[in-house]
PDB file of C-alpha atoms in Angstrom:
ATOM      1  CA  MET A   1       0.000   0.000   0.000  1.00 71.00           C
ATOM      2  CA  TRP A   2       2.734   2.458   0.998  1.00 72.00           C
ATOM      3  CA  LEU A   3       4.731   1.595  -2.101  1.00 72.00           C
ATOM      4  CA  TRP A   4       1.752   2.439  -4.303  1.00 73.00           C
ATOM      5  CA  LEU A   5       1.288   5.764  -2.552  1.00 75.00           C
ATOM      6  CA  LEU A   6       4.971   6.593  -2.910  1.00 74.00           C
ATOM      7  CA  ALA A   7       4.838   5.644  -6.590  1.00 68.00           C
ATOM      8  CA  LEU A   8       1.803   7.866  -7.169  1.00 73.00           C
ATOM      9  CA  LEU A   9       3.472  10.743  -5.333  1.00 70.00           C
ATOM     10  CA  GLY A  10       6.607  10.289  -7.425  1.00 69.00           C
ATOM     11  CA  LEU A  11       4.605  10.293 -10.659  1.00 71.00           C
ATOM     12  CA  TRP A  12       2.732  13.435  -9.569  1.00 66.00           C
ATOM     13  CA  LEU A  13       5.981  15.238  -8.719  1.00 67.00           C
ATOM     14  CA  LEU A  14       7.517  14.147 -12.023  1.00 72.00           C
ATOM     15  CA  ARG A  15       4.481  15.419 -13.928  1.00 67.00           C
ATOM     16  CA  ARG A  16       4.569  18.766 -12.085  1.00 66.00           C
ATOM     17  CA  TRP A  17       8.289  19.125 -12.753  1.00 65.00           C
ATOM     18  CA  HIS A  18       7.719  18.479 -16.468  1.00 59.00           C
ATOM     19  CA  ARG A  19       4.839  20.977 -16.703  1.00 68.00           C
ATOM     20  CA  GLU A  20       6.685  23.687 -14.803  1.00 65.00           C
ATOM     21  CA  ARG A  21       9.686  23.412 -17.124  1.00 71.00           C
ATOM     22  CA  GLN A  22       7.594  24.294 -20.182  1.00 75.00           C
ATOM     23  CA  THR A  23       7.780  27.962 -21.175  1.00 80.00           C
ATOM     24  CA  VAL A  24       5.031  30.021 -22.767  1.00 86.00           C
ATOM     25  CA  PRO A  25       5.674  30.788 -26.473  1.00 86.00           C
ATOM     26  CA  GLY A  26       6.190  34.145 -28.174  1.00 90.00           C
ATOM     27  CA  LEU A  27       8.274  35.836 -25.494  1.00 92.00           C
ATOM     28  CA  GLU A  28       9.419  38.563 -27.884  1.00 91.00           C
ATOM     29  CA  GLU A  29       5.795  39.727 -28.245  1.00 93.00           C
ATOM     30  CA  LYS A  30       4.953  39.859 -24.546  1.00 96.00           C
ATOM     31  CA  PHE A  31       4.943  43.058 -22.474  1.00 97.00           C
ATOM     32  CA  VAL A  32       5.740  42.997 -18.747  1.00 98.00           C
ATOM     33  CA  LEU A  33       5.440  45.961 -16.371  1.00 98.00           C
ATOM     34  CA  ILE A  34       7.586  45.871 -13.236  1.00 98.00           C
ATOM     35  CA  THR A  35       7.274  48.418 -10.445  1.00 97.00           C
ATOM     36  CA  GLY A  36      10.189  49.487  -8.231  1.00 94.00           C
ATOM     37  CA  CYS A  37      12.965  49.081 -10.827  1.00 96.00           C
ATOM     38  CA  ASP A  38      15.363  51.700  -9.427  1.00 93.00           C
ATOM     39  CA  SER A  39      17.315  48.982  -7.621  1.00 91.00           C
ATOM     40  CA  GLY A  40      17.084  45.557  -6.014  1.00 91.00           C
ATOM     41  CA  PHE A  41      14.757  42.867  -7.284  1.00 94.00           C
ATOM     42  CA  GLY A  42      13.032  45.116  -9.825  1.00 95.00           C
ATOM     43  CA  ASP A  43      16.267  46.247 -11.470  1.00 95.00           C
ATOM     44  CA  LEU A  44      17.632  42.698 -11.725  1.00 96.00           C
ATOM     45  CA  LEU A  45      14.358  41.197 -12.970  1.00 97.00           C
ATOM     46  CA  ALA A  46      14.009  43.895 -15.644  1.00 97.00           C
ATOM     47  CA  ARG A  47      17.468  43.091 -16.995  1.00 96.00           C
ATOM     48  CA  GLN A  48      16.861  39.322 -16.853  1.00 96.00           C
ATOM     49  CA  LEU A  49      13.580  39.533 -18.775  1.00 97.00           C
ATOM     50  CA  ASP A  50      15.107  41.965 -21.247  1.00 96.00           C
ATOM     51  CA  ALA A  51      17.876  39.425 -21.911  1.00 95.00           C
ATOM     52  CA  ARG A  52      15.181  36.806 -22.603  1.00 94.00           C
ATOM     53  CA  GLY A  53      13.724  39.039 -25.314  1.00 93.00           C
ATOM     54  CA  LEU A  54      10.581  40.274 -23.565  1.00 96.00           C
ATOM     55  CA  ARG A  55       9.351  43.845 -23.917  1.00 96.00           C
ATOM     56  CA  VAL A  56      10.029  45.188 -20.445  1.00 97.00           C
ATOM     57  CA  LEU A  57       8.229  48.283 -19.173  1.00 98.00           C
ATOM     58  CA  ALA A  58      10.127  49.342 -16.062  1.00 97.00           C
ATOM     59  CA  GLY A  59       8.460  51.593 -13.501  1.00 97.00           C
ATOM     60  CA  CYS A  60      11.033  53.696 -11.636  1.00 97.00           C
ATOM     61  CA  LEU A  61      10.522  56.207  -8.849  1.00 96.00           C
ATOM     62  CA  THR A  62      13.377  58.473  -9.981  1.00 95.00           C
ATOM     63  CA  GLU A  63      14.825  59.552 -13.314  1.00 95.00           C
ATOM     64  CA  SER A  64      18.312  58.651 -12.107  1.00 94.00           C
ATOM     65  CA  GLY A  65      17.180  55.087 -11.406  1.00 94.00           C
ATOM     66  CA  ALA A  66      15.555  54.877 -14.825  1.00 95.00           C
ATOM     67  CA  ALA A  67      18.703  56.192 -16.538  1.00 95.00           C
ATOM     68  CA  ARG A  68      20.923  53.627 -14.788  1.00 95.00           C
ATOM     69  CA  LEU A  69      18.637  50.812 -15.892  1.00 95.00           C
ATOM     70  CA  ARG A  70      18.496  51.972 -19.512  1.00 95.00           C
ATOM     71  CA  GLU A  71      22.290  52.042 -19.637  1.00 94.00           C
ATOM     72  CA  THR A  72      22.501  48.338 -18.777  1.00 93.00           C
ATOM     73  CA  ALA A  73      19.632  47.052 -20.939  1.00 93.00           C
ATOM     74  CA  SER A  74      18.763  46.775 -24.612  1.00 94.00           C
ATOM     75  CA  SER A  75      16.815  49.334 -26.601  1.00 92.00           C
ATOM     76  CA  ARG A  76      13.674  47.198 -26.149  1.00 95.00           C
ATOM     77  CA  LEU A  77      13.409  48.119 -22.482  1.00 97.00           C
ATOM     78  CA  GLN A  78      11.396  51.261 -21.771  1.00 97.00           C
ATOM     79  CA  THR A  79      11.091  53.136 -18.490  1.00 97.00           C
ATOM     80  CA  VAL A  80       8.321  55.203 -16.961  1.00 97.00           C
ATOM     81  CA  LEU A  81       8.330  57.298 -13.794  1.00 97.00           C
ATOM     82  CA  LEU A  82       5.900  55.705 -11.368  1.00 97.00           C
ATOM     83  CA  ASP A  83       5.129  56.659  -7.768  1.00 97.00           C
ATOM     84  CA  VAL A  84       2.770  53.988  -6.450  1.00 97.00           C
ATOM     85  CA  THR A  85       1.540  56.320  -3.691  1.00 97.00           C
ATOM     86  CA  SER A  86       0.234  58.857  -6.236  1.00 97.00           C
ATOM     87  CA  SER A  87      -3.064  58.174  -8.010  1.00 97.00           C
ATOM     88  CA  SER A  88      -2.196  60.655 -10.765  1.00 97.00           C
ATOM     89  CA  SER A  89       1.172  58.970 -11.342  1.00 97.00           C
ATOM     90  CA  ILE A  90      -0.482  55.551 -11.522  1.00 98.00           C
ATOM     91  CA  ALA A  91      -3.134  56.824 -13.959  1.00 97.00           C
ATOM     92  CA  ALA A  92      -0.473  58.387 -16.199  1.00 97.00           C
ATOM     93  CA  ALA A  93       1.607  55.198 -16.151  1.00 97.00           C
ATOM     94  CA  ALA A  94      -1.459  53.075 -16.979  1.00 97.00           C
ATOM     95  CA  ALA A  95      -2.229  55.293 -19.986  1.00 97.00           C
ATOM     96  CA  TRP A  96       1.422  55.051 -21.059  1.00 98.00           C
ATOM     97  CA  VAL A  97       1.283  51.252 -20.851  1.00 98.00           C
ATOM     98  CA  GLN A  98      -1.986  51.175 -22.807  1.00 97.00           C
ATOM     99  CA  GLU A  99      -0.361  53.109 -25.659  1.00 96.00           C
ATOM    100  CA  ARG A 100       2.454  50.586 -25.907  1.00 96.00           C
ATOM    101  CA  VAL A 101       0.662  47.267 -25.510  1.00 96.00           C
ATOM    102  CA  GLY A 102      -2.419  48.099 -27.604  1.00 93.00           C
ATOM    103  CA  GLU A 103      -4.754  45.215 -28.319  1.00 92.00           C
ATOM    104  CA  ARG A 104      -2.162  42.634 -27.297  1.00 94.00           C
ATOM    105  CA  GLY A 105      -2.632  43.561 -23.656  1.00 96.00           C
ATOM    106  CA  LEU A 106      -0.161  43.304 -20.796  1.00 98.00           C
ATOM    107  CA  TRP A 107       1.202  39.793 -20.305  1.00 97.00           C
ATOM    108  CA  GLY A 108       2.773  40.390 -16.903  1.00 97.00           C
ATOM    109  CA  LEU A 109       2.355  42.809 -14.003  1.00 98.00           C
ATOM    110  CA  VAL A 110       4.996  42.492 -11.281  1.00 98.00           C
ATOM    111  CA  ASN A 111       4.160  44.512  -8.170  1.00 98.00           C
ATOM    112  CA  ASN A 112       7.629  44.764  -6.679  1.00 96.00           C
ATOM    113  CA  ALA A 113       7.827  48.317  -5.270  1.00 95.00           C
ATOM    114  CA  GLY A 114       8.096  48.321  -1.505  1.00 93.00           C
ATOM    115  CA  ILE A 115       9.708  49.799   1.601  1.00 91.00           C
ATOM    116  CA  ALA A 116      10.509  48.291   4.985  1.00 87.00           C
ATOM    117  CA  VAL A 117      11.337  51.178   7.312  1.00 85.00           C
ATOM    118  CA  PRO A 118      10.580  52.329   9.864  1.00 84.00           C
ATOM    119  CA  ALA A 119      10.702  48.909  11.518  1.00 84.00           C
ATOM    120  CA  ALA A 120      10.635  49.209  15.301  1.00 84.00           C
ATOM    121  CA  PRO A 121       8.563  48.094  18.282  1.00 87.00           C
ATOM    122  CA  ASN A 122       4.988  49.222  17.659  1.00 90.00           C
ATOM    123  CA  GLU A 123       5.006  51.277  20.860  1.00 89.00           C
ATOM    124  CA  TRP A 124       7.715  53.493  19.358  1.00 90.00           C
ATOM    125  CA  LEU A 125       5.763  54.389  16.239  1.00 92.00           C
ATOM    126  CA  ARG A 126       2.972  56.754  15.273  1.00 92.00           C
ATOM    127  CA  LYS A 127       0.072  56.251  12.914  1.00 94.00           C
ATOM    128  CA  GLU A 128       1.930  58.110  10.156  1.00 94.00           C
ATOM    129  CA  ASP A 129       4.796  55.607  10.332  1.00 93.00           C
ATOM    130  CA  PHE A 130       2.418  52.728   9.619  1.00 95.00           C
ATOM    131  CA  VAL A 131       0.560  54.634   6.901  1.00 96.00           C
ATOM    132  CA  ALA A 132       3.780  55.482   5.052  1.00 95.00           C
ATOM    133  CA  VAL A 133       4.632  51.794   4.637  1.00 95.00           C
ATOM    134  CA  LEU A 134       1.073  50.625   3.972  1.00 97.00           C
ATOM    135  CA  ASN A 135       0.605  53.228   1.229  1.00 97.00           C
ATOM    136  CA  VAL A 136       3.548  51.837  -0.728  1.00 96.00           C
ATOM    137  CA  ASN A 137       3.406  48.125   0.002  1.00 97.00           C
ATOM    138  CA  LEU A 138      -0.343  47.510   0.020  1.00 98.00           C
ATOM    139  CA  VAL A 139      -2.545  50.426  -1.057  1.00 97.00           C
ATOM    140  CA  GLY A 140      -0.235  51.330  -3.937  1.00 97.00           C
ATOM    141  CA  LEU A 141      -0.020  47.706  -5.027  1.00 98.00           C
ATOM    142  CA  ILE A 142      -3.813  47.426  -5.045  1.00 98.00           C
ATOM    143  CA  GLU A 143      -4.293  50.631  -7.045  1.00 98.00           C
ATOM    144  CA  VAL A 144      -1.662  49.662  -9.629  1.00 98.00           C
ATOM    145  CA  THR A 145      -3.280  46.246 -10.016  1.00 98.00           C
ATOM    146  CA  LEU A 146      -6.795  47.624 -10.420  1.00 97.00           C
ATOM    147  CA  SER A 147      -5.577  50.177 -12.960  1.00 97.00           C
ATOM    148  CA  LEU A 148      -3.849  47.589 -15.158  1.00 97.00           C
ATOM    149  CA  LEU A 149      -6.043  44.529 -14.644  1.00 96.00           C
ATOM    150  CA  PRO A 150      -8.111  45.106 -17.820  1.00 96.00           C
ATOM    151  CA  LEU A 151      -4.898  44.995 -19.876  1.00 97.00           C
ATOM    152  CA  VAL A 152      -3.761  41.816 -18.107  1.00 97.00           C
ATOM    153  CA  LYS A 153      -7.156  40.215 -18.750  1.00 96.00           C
ATOM    154  CA  ARG A 154      -6.871  41.114 -22.432  1.00 96.00           C
ATOM    155  CA  ALA A 155      -3.607  39.169 -22.658  1.00 95.00           C
ATOM    156  CA  ARG A 156      -4.811  36.359 -20.323  1.00 95.00           C
ATOM    157  CA  GLY A 157      -1.578  37.066 -18.517  1.00 95.00           C
ATOM    158  CA  ARG A 158       0.008  37.019 -15.069  1.00 96.00           C
ATOM    159  CA  VAL A 159      -0.030  39.079 -11.887  1.00 97.00           C
ATOM    160  CA  VAL A 160       3.009  38.549  -9.655  1.00 98.00           C
ATOM    161  CA  ASN A 161       2.863  40.216  -6.245  1.00 98.00           C
ATOM    162  CA  VAL A 162       5.916  40.435  -3.999  1.00 96.00           C
ATOM    163  CA  ALA A 163       4.892  39.693  -0.422  1.00 96.00           C
ATOM    164  CA  SER A 164       7.325  38.274   2.152  1.00 93.00           C
ATOM    165  CA  VAL A 165       7.708  35.383   4.522  1.00 91.00           C
ATOM    166  CA  MET A 166       6.881  38.118   7.066  1.00 89.00           C
ATOM    167  CA  GLY A 167       3.429  38.083   5.492  1.00 91.00           C
ATOM    168  CA  ARG A 168       3.006  34.803   7.322  1.00 91.00           C
ATOM    169  CA  LEU A 169       5.013  35.367  10.504  1.00 88.00           C
ATOM    170  CA  SER A 170       5.002  38.860  11.999  1.00 88.00           C
ATOM    171  CA  ILE A 171       8.220  38.997  14.007  1.00 84.00           C
ATOM    172  CA  PHE A 172       8.922  42.731  14.232  1.00 83.00           C
ATOM    173  CA  GLY A 173       6.832  45.869  14.581  1.00 87.00           C
ATOM    174  CA  GLY A 174       5.945  48.587  12.096  1.00 90.00           C
ATOM    175  CA  GLY A 175       3.892  48.629   8.928  1.00 94.00           C
ATOM    176  CA  TYR A 176       5.948  46.113   6.945  1.00 93.00           C
ATOM    177  CA  CYS A 177       4.469  42.881   8.311  1.00 94.00           C
ATOM    178  CA  PRO A 178       0.824  44.103   8.262  1.00 96.00           C
ATOM    179  CA  SER A 179       1.327  45.314   4.686  1.00 97.00           C
ATOM    180  CA  LYS A 180       2.680  41.952   3.560  1.00 96.00           C
ATOM    181  CA  PHE A 181      -0.145  40.084   5.303  1.00 97.00           C
ATOM    182  CA  GLY A 182      -2.425  42.364   3.276  1.00 97.00           C
ATOM    183  CA  VAL A 183      -0.612  41.537   0.023  1.00 97.00           C
ATOM    184  CA  GLU A 184      -1.151  37.842   0.741  1.00 97.00           C
ATOM    185  CA  ALA A 185      -4.868  38.401   1.361  1.00 96.00           C
ATOM    186  CA  PHE A 186      -5.389  40.647  -1.679  1.00 97.00           C
ATOM    187  CA  SER A 187      -3.524  38.227  -3.952  1.00 96.00           C
ATOM    188  CA  ASP A 188      -5.498  35.235  -2.701  1.00 95.00           C
ATOM    189  CA  SER A 189      -8.817  37.034  -3.132  1.00 94.00           C
ATOM    190  CA  LEU A 190      -7.784  38.098  -6.634  1.00 94.00           C
ATOM    191  CA  ARG A 191      -6.957  34.525  -7.571  1.00 91.00           C
ATOM    192  CA  TYR A 192      -9.910  32.874  -5.836  1.00 87.00           C
ATOM    193  CA  SER A 193     -12.617  35.260  -7.005  1.00 78.00           C
ATOM    194  CA  THR A 194     -12.700  35.732 -10.779  1.00 75.00           C
ATOM    195  CA  MET A 195      -9.234  35.917 -12.334  1.00 86.00           C
ATOM    196  CA  ARG A 196      -8.989  32.203 -13.030  1.00 84.00           C
ATOM    197  CA  HIS A 197     -12.149  32.464 -15.163  1.00 87.00           C
ATOM    198  CA  PHE A 198     -10.402  35.042 -17.356  1.00 92.00           C
ATOM    199  CA  GLY A 199      -7.255  32.970 -17.740  1.00 91.00           C
ATOM    200  CA  VAL A 200      -5.228  35.286 -15.472  1.00 95.00           C
ATOM    201  CA  LYS A 201      -2.862  33.552 -13.069  1.00 95.00           C
ATOM    202  CA  VAL A 202      -1.829  35.199  -9.802  1.00 96.00           C
ATOM    203  CA  SER A 203       1.392  34.295  -7.999  1.00 96.00           C
ATOM    204  CA  ILE A 204       2.815  35.437  -4.665  1.00 97.00           C
ATOM    205  CA  ILE A 205       6.568  35.743  -4.037  1.00 97.00           C
ATOM    206  CA  GLU A 206       7.594  35.241  -0.395  1.00 95.00           C
ATOM    207  CA  PRO A 207      11.274  36.162   0.060  1.00 91.00           C
ATOM    208  CA  GLY A 208      13.182  35.825   3.283  1.00 86.00           C
ATOM    209  CA  GLY A 209      15.917  38.313   4.131  1.00 80.00           C
ATOM    210  CA  PHE A 210      17.738  39.822   1.131  1.00 76.00           C
ATOM    211  CA  ARG A 211      19.981  42.871   0.800  1.00 72.00           C
ATOM    212  CA  THR A 212      18.055  45.441  -1.189  1.00 76.00           C
ATOM    213  CA  GLY A 213      17.504  49.161  -0.895  1.00 71.00           C
ATOM    214  CA  ALA A 214      14.396  48.460   1.176  1.00 70.00           C
ATOM    215  CA  THR A 215      16.493  46.712   3.834  1.00 68.00           C
ATOM    216  CA  ASP A 216      19.562  48.961   3.790  1.00 68.00           C
ATOM    217  CA  PRO A 217      20.999  48.782   7.343  1.00 68.00           C
ATOM    218  CA  ARG A 218      22.133  52.428   7.192  1.00 74.00           C
ATOM    219  CA  ALA A 219      18.628  53.631   6.377  1.00 74.00           C
ATOM    220  CA  ALA A 220      17.163  51.343   9.033  1.00 75.00           C
ATOM    221  CA  THR A 221      19.585  52.658  11.656  1.00 76.00           C
ATOM    222  CA  LYS A 222      18.824  56.260  10.726  1.00 81.00           C
ATOM    223  CA  GLU A 223      15.085  55.654  11.040  1.00 81.00           C
ATOM    224  CA  LEU A 224      15.468  53.869  14.359  1.00 81.00           C
ATOM    225  CA  GLN A 225      17.465  56.758  15.742  1.00 83.00           C
ATOM    226  CA  ARG A 226      14.851  59.237  14.496  1.00 87.00           C
ATOM    227  CA  VAL A 227      12.049  57.266  16.140  1.00 87.00           C
ATOM    228  CA  TRP A 228      14.073  56.775  19.336  1.00 84.00           C
ATOM    229  CA  ALA A 229      14.709  60.509  19.647  1.00 86.00           C
ATOM    230  CA  GLN A 230      10.968  61.201  19.588  1.00 88.00           C
ATOM    231  CA  LEU A 231      10.111  58.749  22.355  1.00 87.00           C
ATOM    232  CA  PRO A 232       9.159  59.941  25.835  1.00 90.00           C
ATOM    233  CA  ALA A 233      11.934  59.554  28.380  1.00 88.00           C
ATOM    234  CA  GLU A 234       9.905  56.935  30.274  1.00 88.00           C
ATOM    235  CA  THR A 235       9.612  54.742  27.164  1.00 88.00           C
ATOM    236  CA  ARG A 236      13.328  55.022  26.380  1.00 86.00           C
ATOM    237  CA  ALA A 237      14.170  54.086  29.954  1.00 86.00           C
ATOM    238  CA  SER A 238      11.914  51.015  29.848  1.00 88.00           C
ATOM    239  CA  TYR A 239      13.732  49.631  26.788  1.00 86.00           C
ATOM    240  CA  GLY A 240      17.269  50.836  27.433  1.00 84.00           C
ATOM    241  CA  HIS A 241      19.859  52.081  24.949  1.00 79.00           C
ATOM    242  CA  ARG A 242      21.289  48.581  24.474  1.00 80.00           C
ATOM    243  CA  TYR A 243      17.985  47.510  22.934  1.00 81.00           C
ATOM    244  CA  LEU A 244      18.279  50.282  20.349  1.00 75.00           C
ATOM    245  CA  GLU A 245      21.814  49.192  19.453  1.00 73.00           C
ATOM    246  CA  THR A 246      20.971  45.517  18.946  1.00 75.00           C
ATOM    247  CA  CYS A 247      17.472  45.308  17.481  1.00 68.00           C
ATOM    248  CA  HIS A 248      18.301  46.487  13.938  1.00 60.00           C
ATOM    249  CA  VAL A 249      21.267  44.087  13.766  1.00 61.00           C
ATOM    250  CA  LEU A 250      18.977  41.099  14.305  1.00 60.00           C
ATOM    251  CA  LEU A 251      16.631  42.273  11.572  1.00 55.00           C
ATOM    252  CA  TYR A 252      19.275  42.561   8.856  1.00 57.00           C
ATOM    253  CA  ARG A 253      22.350  40.468   9.639  1.00 58.00           C
ATOM    254  CA  LEU A 254      20.946  37.265   8.106  1.00 58.00           C
ATOM    255  CA  SER A 255      20.032  38.862   4.775  1.00 68.00           C
ATOM    256  CA  SER A 256      21.431  37.345   1.584  1.00 68.00           C
ATOM    257  CA  PRO A 257      23.052  39.267  -1.297  1.00 76.00           C
ATOM    258  CA  ARG A 258      21.919  36.681  -3.892  1.00 83.00           C
ATOM    259  CA  LEU A 259      18.901  38.509  -5.306  1.00 88.00           C
ATOM    260  CA  SER A 260      18.682  36.066  -8.221  1.00 88.00           C
ATOM    261  CA  ARG A 261      17.118  33.530  -5.861  1.00 92.00           C
ATOM    262  CA  VAL A 262      14.065  35.779  -5.813  1.00 94.00           C
ATOM    263  CA  THR A 263      14.078  37.029  -9.407  1.00 95.00           C
ATOM    264  CA  SER A 264      14.364  33.487 -10.761  1.00 94.00           C
ATOM    265  CA  ARG A 265      11.061  32.691  -9.055  1.00 95.00           C
ATOM    266  CA  MET A 266       9.480  35.874 -10.407  1.00 97.00           C
ATOM    267  CA  GLN A 267      10.645  34.875 -13.880  1.00 96.00           C
ATOM    268  CA  HIS A 268       9.197  31.382 -13.488  1.00 97.00           C
ATOM    269  CA  ALA A 269       5.840  32.828 -12.411  1.00 96.00           C
ATOM    270  CA  LEU A 270       5.795  34.939 -15.580  1.00 97.00           C
ATOM    271  CA  LEU A 271       7.119  32.477 -18.147  1.00 96.00           C
ATOM    272  CA  SER A 272       6.155  28.964 -17.054  1.00 94.00           C
ATOM    273  CA  ARG A 273       3.083  27.349 -18.572  1.00 90.00           C
ATOM    274  CA  SER A 274       2.224  26.151 -15.070  1.00 89.00           C
ATOM    275  CA  PRO A 275       3.233  28.816 -12.526  1.00 93.00           C
ATOM    276  CA  ARG A 276       2.817  28.165  -8.827  1.00 92.00           C
ATOM    277  CA  SER A 277       0.502  30.151  -6.589  1.00 94.00           C
ATOM    278  CA  ARG A 278       3.306  30.782  -4.093  1.00 94.00           C
ATOM    279  CA  TYR A 279       7.086  30.894  -4.283  1.00 95.00           C
ATOM    280  CA  ALA A 280       9.251  31.030  -1.166  1.00 92.00           C
ATOM    281  CA  ALA A 281      12.821  32.265  -1.642  1.00 90.00           C
ATOM    282  CA  GLY A 282      15.855  32.150   0.632  1.00 84.00           C
ATOM    283  CA  TRP A 283      17.101  29.432   2.947  1.00 82.00           C
ATOM    284  CA  ASP A 284      15.832  31.287   6.013  1.00 82.00           C
ATOM    285  CA  ALA A 285      12.314  31.290   4.550  1.00 85.00           C
ATOM    286  CA  LEU A 286      12.348  27.746   3.146  1.00 84.00           C
ATOM    287  CA  LEU A 287      13.970  25.889   6.018  1.00 83.00           C
ATOM    288  CA  PHE A 288      12.960  27.866   9.073  1.00 83.00           C
ATOM    289  CA  LEU A 289      10.522  30.780   8.957  1.00 86.00           C
ATOM    290  CA  LEU A 290       7.937  29.276   6.612  1.00 87.00           C
ATOM    291  CA  PRO A 291       7.709  25.957   8.523  1.00 89.00           C
ATOM    292  CA  LEU A 292       7.576  27.930  11.779  1.00 88.00           C
ATOM    293  CA  SER A 293       4.542  29.843  10.494  1.00 89.00           C
ATOM    294  CA  TYR A 294       2.584  26.566  10.526  1.00 89.00           C
ATOM    295  CA  CYS A 295       3.536  25.794  14.130  1.00 88.00           C
ATOM    296  CA  PRO A 296       1.349  26.482  17.191  1.00 92.00           C
ATOM    297  CA  ALA A 297       1.325  30.062  18.463  1.00 90.00           C
ATOM    298  CA  TRP A 298       3.108  29.119  21.702  1.00 92.00           C
ATOM    299  CA  LEU A 299       6.068  27.781  19.731  1.00 89.00           C
ATOM    300  CA  CYS A 300       6.270  30.911  17.575  1.00 88.00           C
ATOM    301  CA  ASP A 301       6.067  33.051  20.709  1.00 88.00           C
ATOM    302  CA  ALA A 302       8.905  31.104  22.318  1.00 89.00           C
ATOM    303  CA  PHE A 303      11.054  31.477  19.199  1.00 84.00           C
ATOM    304  CA  VAL A 304      10.525  35.227  18.965  1.00 81.00           C
ATOM    305  CA  ALA A 305      11.201  35.670  22.693  1.00 82.00           C
ATOM    306  CA  PHE A 306      14.455  33.742  22.273  1.00 82.00           C
ATOM    307  CA  VAL A 307      15.906  35.529  19.235  1.00 76.00           C
ATOM    308  CA  MET A 308      14.738  39.105  19.735  1.00 78.00           C
ATOM    309  CA  PRO A 309      16.541  41.517  22.109  1.00 78.00           C
ATOM    310  CA  LYS A 310      15.106  41.994  25.566  1.00 80.00           C
ATOM    311  CA  PRO A 311      14.175  45.408  26.960  1.00 83.00           C
ATOM    312  CA  ASP A 312      15.904  46.388  30.192  1.00 75.00           C
ATOM    313  CA  CYS A 313      12.552  46.362  31.964  1.00 67.00           C
ATOM    314  CA  GLY A 314      10.956  43.885  29.600  1.00 49.00           C
ATOM    315  CA  THR A 315       9.982  41.254  32.159  1.00 49.00           C
ATOM    316  CA  PRO A 316       6.341  41.846  33.108  1.00 48.00           C
ATOM    317  CA  THR A 317       5.598  42.018  36.820  1.00 46.00           C
ATOM    318  CA  ARG A 318       2.461  40.670  38.409  1.00 46.00           C
ATOM    319  CA  PRO A 319       0.203  43.158  40.200  1.00 44.00           C
TER     320      PRO A 319
END
């Protein structure tokens, strides 16, 4: 009995492997829009897809970022200035994309733009700190998707949303983890509701820790110091200065410089005949954080309590 089950499982895995290796045809005719191409995952993915012959439309926040990308790509690649927190910028970019794709539609939309700071204990932050991250990572992603979805439907194409393993396990405070939980929920609802009936496939990318502009330790340190300086003296005393010095190190020291581990999964979601609904990337995500997210809450709590720094007065006292 067990041998039959193992044989069936092996045949199923072999079939899935074969289907996932098949690539969609006509790559040179397919348009893909990627947001957040100034650096990091977006920049690398744009250059990888350009090398494969696709017609890449790269959304960049700054002209300098767009110029750097154009210098390293072919003449096929085109850039557009896109601020995902601005409705007028999104509308202008959508009209620009419409002019270029025409009746062929947009084969791929990669929502990659995102920020991670400020990341700090929730007690340190204000509403505006959460809103700043949510506007980029979640609200902007939703508005870009809604603006371009008719073009993706026309091409029966792909939507690839960059979430995070922290969209499953919220270890640190700030708007990043809530925003990525939201990306997971929005992507699932998009896939479950109607997109499959229109031939549109939705994939979620769940990276672990990687060294991009969004996780620059210098920027994180600067933001932490800004937030710390605004705290009441009582709050600073309850955490202690040692907590400030160590918490950002734990958030970023395990990050990987190998961004291709993420962009290869983005590329597969766009080009495979049988893309997956979810792609985890990074050894920390695959071997540790993702499995931990399925564990009981008490085990997750114990893990977080063990690895995160302890406030000077962090031990609760009983009344």
